[in-house]
CSV table of C-alpha atoms and ligand atoms in Angstrom, one decimal:
chain,number,residue,atom,x,y,z
A,14,MET,CA,110.4,173.5,155.2
A,15,LYS,CA,108.5,172.6,158.4
A,16,PHE,CA,105.6,170.2,157.9
A,17,TYR,CA,102.4,169.7,159.9
A,18,VAL,CA,101.8,166.2,158.7
A,19,LYS,CA,101.1,164.7,162.1
A,20,ASP,CA,98.3,167.4,162.9
A,21,VAL,CA,96.6,166.6,159.7
A,22,GLN,CA,96.9,162.7,160.2
A,23,GLU,CA,95.6,163.1,163.7
A,24,GLU,CA,92.3,164.6,162.1
A,25,VAL,CA,92.0,162.4,159.3
A,26,LYS,CA,92.9,159.1,161.1
A,27,ASP,CA,91.9,156.2,158.8
A,28,LYS,CA,88.9,157.9,157.3
A,29,ALA,CA,90.6,158.9,154.0
A,30,VAL,CA,94.0,158.6,152.1
A,31,ILE,CA,96.0,161.7,152.2
A,32,VAL,CA,97.5,162.4,148.9
A,33,ALA,CA,100.1,165.2,149.1
A,34,ALA,CA,99.7,167.7,146.2
A,35,THR,CA,103.5,167.9,145.1
A,36,LYS,CA,103.3,170.9,142.9
A,37,TYR,CA,104.6,172.8,146.2
A,38,PHE,CA,107.5,170.4,146.7
A,39,ASN,CA,110.7,169.4,145.1
A,40,ALA,CA,111.9,165.9,145.4
A,41,THR,CA,114.1,166.6,148.7
A,42,GLN,CA,111.0,168.1,150.4
A,43,MET,CA,109.0,165.1,149.2
A,44,ARG,CA,111.5,162.7,150.6
A,45,ASP,CA,111.0,164.5,154.0
A,46,LEU,CA,107.3,164.2,153.8
A,47,TYR,CA,107.7,160.6,153.1
A,48,HIS,CA,109.7,160.2,156.3
A,49,GLU,CA,107.0,162.0,158.1
A,50,GLY,CA,104.5,159.3,157.1
A,51,ILE,CA,103.1,160.5,153.6
A,52,THR,CA,103.2,157.6,151.2
A,53,ASP,CA,100.7,159.0,148.5
A,54,PHE,CA,101.7,161.6,146.2
A,55,GLY,CA,99.9,163.5,143.5
A,56,GLU,CA,101.4,165.7,140.8
A,57,ASN,CA,99.7,167.9,138.3
A,58,ARG,CA,102.2,167.7,135.6
A,59,VAL,CA,103.5,164.8,133.6
A,60,GLU,CA,107.2,165.8,133.2
A,61,LEU,CA,107.5,166.8,136.9
A,62,LEU,CA,106.0,163.5,138.0
A,63,LEU,CA,108.4,161.5,135.9
A,64,GLN,CA,111.3,163.5,137.3
A,65,LYS,CA,110.3,163.2,140.9
A,66,MET,CA,109.6,159.4,140.4
A,67,GLU,CA,113.1,159.0,139.1
A,68,SER,CA,114.6,160.8,142.1
A,69,LEU,CA,112.5,158.9,144.6
A,70,LYS,CA,112.6,155.6,143.1
A,71,ASP,CA,114.1,154.0,146.3
A,72,LEU,CA,111.0,154.8,148.2
A,73,ASP,CA,107.7,152.9,148.3
A,74,ILE,CA,105.5,155.5,147.0
A,75,THR,CA,101.9,155.4,145.5
A,76,TRP,CA,101.8,157.9,142.7
A,77,HIS,CA,98.8,159.8,141.6
A,78,LEU,CA,98.2,162.1,138.7
A,79,ILE,CA,95.8,164.8,140.1
A,80,GLY,CA,96.0,167.5,137.4
A,81,THR,CA,94.6,167.6,133.9
A,82,LEU,CA,96.2,165.0,131.6
A,83,GLN,CA,96.4,165.9,127.9
A,84,THR,CA,95.5,162.8,125.7
A,85,LYS,CA,98.8,163.4,123.8
A,86,LYS,CA,100.9,163.1,127.1
A,87,ALA,CA,99.0,160.0,128.3
A,88,LYS,CA,101.3,157.4,126.7
A,89,LYS,CA,104.4,158.7,128.8
A,90,ILE,CA,102.9,158.3,132.1
A,91,ILE,CA,100.1,155.9,132.1
A,92,ASN,CA,101.8,152.8,133.1
A,93,GLN,CA,103.7,154.6,135.8
A,94,ILE,CA,100.9,155.8,138.1
A,95,GLU,CA,98.3,153.9,140.3
A,96,TYR,CA,95.6,156.5,140.3
A,97,LEU,CA,94.1,159.1,137.9
A,98,HIS,CA,92.0,161.6,139.6
A,99,SER,CA,91.1,163.7,136.5
A,100,LEU,CA,89.3,161.5,133.9
A,101,ASP,CA,87.0,163.8,132.1
A,102,THR,CA,87.0,162.9,128.2
A,103,LEU,CA,86.2,160.0,126.1
A,104,LYS,CA,89.3,160.6,124.0
A,105,LEU,CA,91.5,160.2,127.1
A,106,ALA,CA,89.7,157.1,128.3
A,107,GLU,CA,90.5,155.6,124.8
A,108,GLU,CA,93.9,156.5,124.9
A,109,ILE,CA,94.4,155.1,128.5
A,110,ASN,CA,92.5,151.9,127.4
A,111,LYS,CA,94.8,151.3,124.5
A,112,ARG,CA,98.1,152.1,126.2
A,113,ARG,CA,97.6,150.8,129.7
A,114,THR,CA,98.7,147.2,130.3
A,115,SER,CA,96.4,146.7,133.5
A,116,PRO,CA,93.3,148.2,134.6
A,117,LEU,CA,93.9,151.9,136.1
A,118,LYS,CA,92.2,153.2,139.0
A,119,CYS,CA,90.4,156.3,137.8
A,120,PHE,CA,88.2,159.1,139.3
A,121,ILE,CA,85.9,160.8,136.9
A,122,GLN,CA,86.3,164.5,137.5
A,123,VAL,CA,83.0,166.2,137.8
A,124,ASN,CA,82.5,170.0,137.6
A,125,ILE,CA,80.8,170.7,140.9
A,126,SER,CA,81.6,174.4,141.1
A,127,LYS,CA,80.2,175.5,137.7
A,128,GLU,CA,83.2,177.8,137.4
A,129,GLU,CA,84.3,178.2,133.7
A,130,SER,CA,87.9,177.6,134.6
A,131,LYS,CA,87.3,174.2,136.3
A,132,HIS,CA,87.6,170.9,134.4
A,133,GLY,CA,85.4,168.0,134.6
A,134,LEU,CA,82.0,166.6,133.3
A,135,GLU,CA,78.8,168.1,134.0
A,136,ILE,CA,76.8,165.9,136.6
A,137,ASP,CA,74.2,165.0,134.0
A,138,ASP,CA,76.9,163.5,131.7
A,139,VAL,CA,78.5,161.2,134.1
A,140,ILE,CA,76.1,158.1,133.6
A,141,PRO,CA,76.3,158.4,130.0
A,142,PHE,CA,80.2,158.7,130.1
A,143,LEU,CA,80.2,155.4,132.4
A,144,ASP,CA,78.1,153.7,129.8
A,145,SER,CA,80.5,154.7,127.0
A,146,ILE,CA,83.5,153.4,128.8
A,147,SER,CA,82.0,150.5,130.4
A,148,THR,CA,83.7,147.9,128.0
A,149,PHE,CA,87.1,149.5,128.4
A,150,LYS,CA,89.1,146.7,130.3
A,151,ASN,CA,91.9,149.0,131.2
A,152,ILE,CA,89.8,151.6,133.0
A,153,ASN,CA,88.5,150.9,136.4
A,154,VAL,CA,86.4,153.8,137.7
A,155,ILE,CA,86.6,153.8,141.5
A,156,GLY,CA,85.1,157.2,142.2
A,157,PHE,CA,84.2,160.8,141.5
A,158,MET,CA,86.7,163.7,142.0
A,159,GLY,CA,85.3,167.3,142.4
A,160,MET,CA,86.8,170.7,143.4
A,161,ALA,CA,84.6,173.0,145.3
A,162,SER,CA,84.7,176.8,145.0
A,163,TYR,CA,87.5,178.3,146.7
A,164,THR,CA,85.6,180.1,149.4
A,165,LYS,CA,85.1,180.4,153.2
A,166,ASP,CA,81.4,179.8,152.7
A,167,MET,CA,81.3,176.2,154.0
A,168,GLU,CA,77.6,175.9,153.2
A,169,LEU,CA,78.4,176.3,149.5
A,170,VAL,CA,81.2,173.9,149.8
A,171,SER,CA,79.0,171.4,151.5
A,172,ASN,CA,76.3,171.7,148.8
A,173,GLN,CA,78.8,171.1,146.1
A,174,PHE,CA,80.3,168.2,147.9
A,175,GLN,CA,76.8,166.7,148.4
A,176,LEU,CA,76.3,166.7,144.6
A,177,LEU,CA,78.8,164.0,144.3
A,178,ASN,CA,77.8,162.0,147.3
A,179,ASP,CA,74.2,161.9,145.8
A,180,LEU,CA,75.6,161.0,142.5
A,181,LYS,CA,77.5,158.1,143.9
A,182,SER,CA,74.5,156.7,145.8
A,183,TYR,CA,72.3,157.2,142.7
A,184,VAL,CA,74.7,155.2,140.6
A,185,GLU,CA,74.9,152.5,143.2
A,186,LYS,CA,71.1,152.3,143.2
A,187,THR,CA,70.3,152.5,139.5
A,188,THR,CA,73.2,151.0,137.7
A,189,THR,CA,75.7,148.0,138.0
A,190,TYR,CA,78.6,150.3,138.4
A,191,HIS,CA,80.4,150.1,141.7
A,192,ILE,CA,81.6,153.5,142.7
A,193,THR,CA,83.2,153.3,146.0
A,194,ASP,CA,85.3,156.4,146.4
A,195,LEU,CA,85.3,160.1,146.4
A,196,SER,CA,88.3,162.4,145.9
A,197,ILE,CA,87.1,165.7,147.4
A,198,GLY,CA,88.8,168.1,149.8
A,199,MET,CA,91.8,170.3,149.5
A,200,SER,CA,93.5,172.3,152.3
A,201,ASN,CA,90.7,174.9,152.5
A,202,ASP,CA,87.7,172.4,152.8
A,203,TYR,CA,89.0,169.0,153.8
A,204,LYS,CA,87.2,169.0,157.2
A,205,GLU,CA,84.0,169.5,155.2
A,206,ALA,CA,85.0,166.7,152.6
A,207,LEU,CA,85.4,164.3,155.6
A,208,LYS,CA,81.9,165.3,156.8
A,209,HIS,CA,80.8,164.1,153.1
A,210,ASP,CA,82.7,160.6,153.5
A,211,THR,CA,85.5,161.4,151.2
A,212,THR,CA,88.0,158.5,151.0
A,213,PHE,CA,90.9,160.5,149.5
A,214,LEU,CA,92.0,164.1,150.2
A,215,ARG,CA,94.4,166.1,148.1
A,216,LEU,CA,96.3,168.2,150.2
A,217,GLY,CA,99.1,170.7,149.7
A,218,SER,CA,99.2,174.1,151.6
A,219,VAL,CA,97.9,172.6,154.9
A,220,LEU,CA,101.0,170.3,155.1
A,221,PHE,CA,103.3,173.1,155.4
A,222,LYS,CA,101.2,176.2,156.6
A,223,LYS,CA,99.6,176.6,159.9
A,224,GLU,CA,96.8,178.7,158.4
A,225,VAL,CA,95.3,178.2,155.0
B,30,LIG,C1,97.3,172.0,144.3
B,30,LIG,C2,96.1,171.1,144.1
B,30,LIG,C3,95.6,170.5,145.4
B,30,LIG,C4,95.9,170.9,146.7
B,30,LIG,O1,95.8,172.2,147.1
B,30,LIG,P1,95.9,172.9,148.4
B,30,LIG,O2,94.6,173.9,148.4
B,30,LIG,O3,97.0,173.6,148.7
B,30,LIG,O4,95.5,171.7,149.5
B,30,LIG,C5,94.4,169.5,145.1
B,30,LIG,N1,94.0,169.1,144.0
B,30,LIG,C6,94.6,169.6,142.7
B,30,LIG,C7,94.2,169.2,141.5
B,30,LIG,C8,95.7,170.5,142.8
B,30,LIG,O5,96.2,171.0,141.8
């Protein structure tokens, strides 16, 4: 597999952390990506993350879970990862708080595209959710994660990303929570996400395809 890591890094510079979406890659390909300069990997599935982690344990990798985490699978993985991008239920937060041995950096996933299939809290439910987990010592909410509609209409994508930007400012202004990060932007829309000050990009296809 030929990679285009350098091209993407050149565009992103130090504006955001590139998290490679590993659902496209096996452990050997991930090792190659690592040697091209990718140190953050995000998997969707618990079992695959654990397998890949075992195969790559000689490398200094920062592991993220970017896919939906079922509460019943949380205990298998929760002390192995550094970031969770998909916190969106109180039940999951309770389970993490109980099982985790130190604060886990979490993004609250917010439904910005309003598509049925997308996970995440509704915007209006985010602050009440923050309130309900504010005493959970093993959950450290650092940011908001969102997936824009999959479209070439960048105005629509921009509007959806802006919702999270505005939410972040609003929380900063009106509450005592410190939300510093955004995890928006995939291969199709990462340029737009950078314009909206994202600090993490979850990238798959663009790492190995010239055109996405
Ligand atoms: C696959 C995936 C990505 C990256 O997808 P691309 O469009 O190929 O960059 C990002 N986030 C999540 C949650 C994913 O499942």
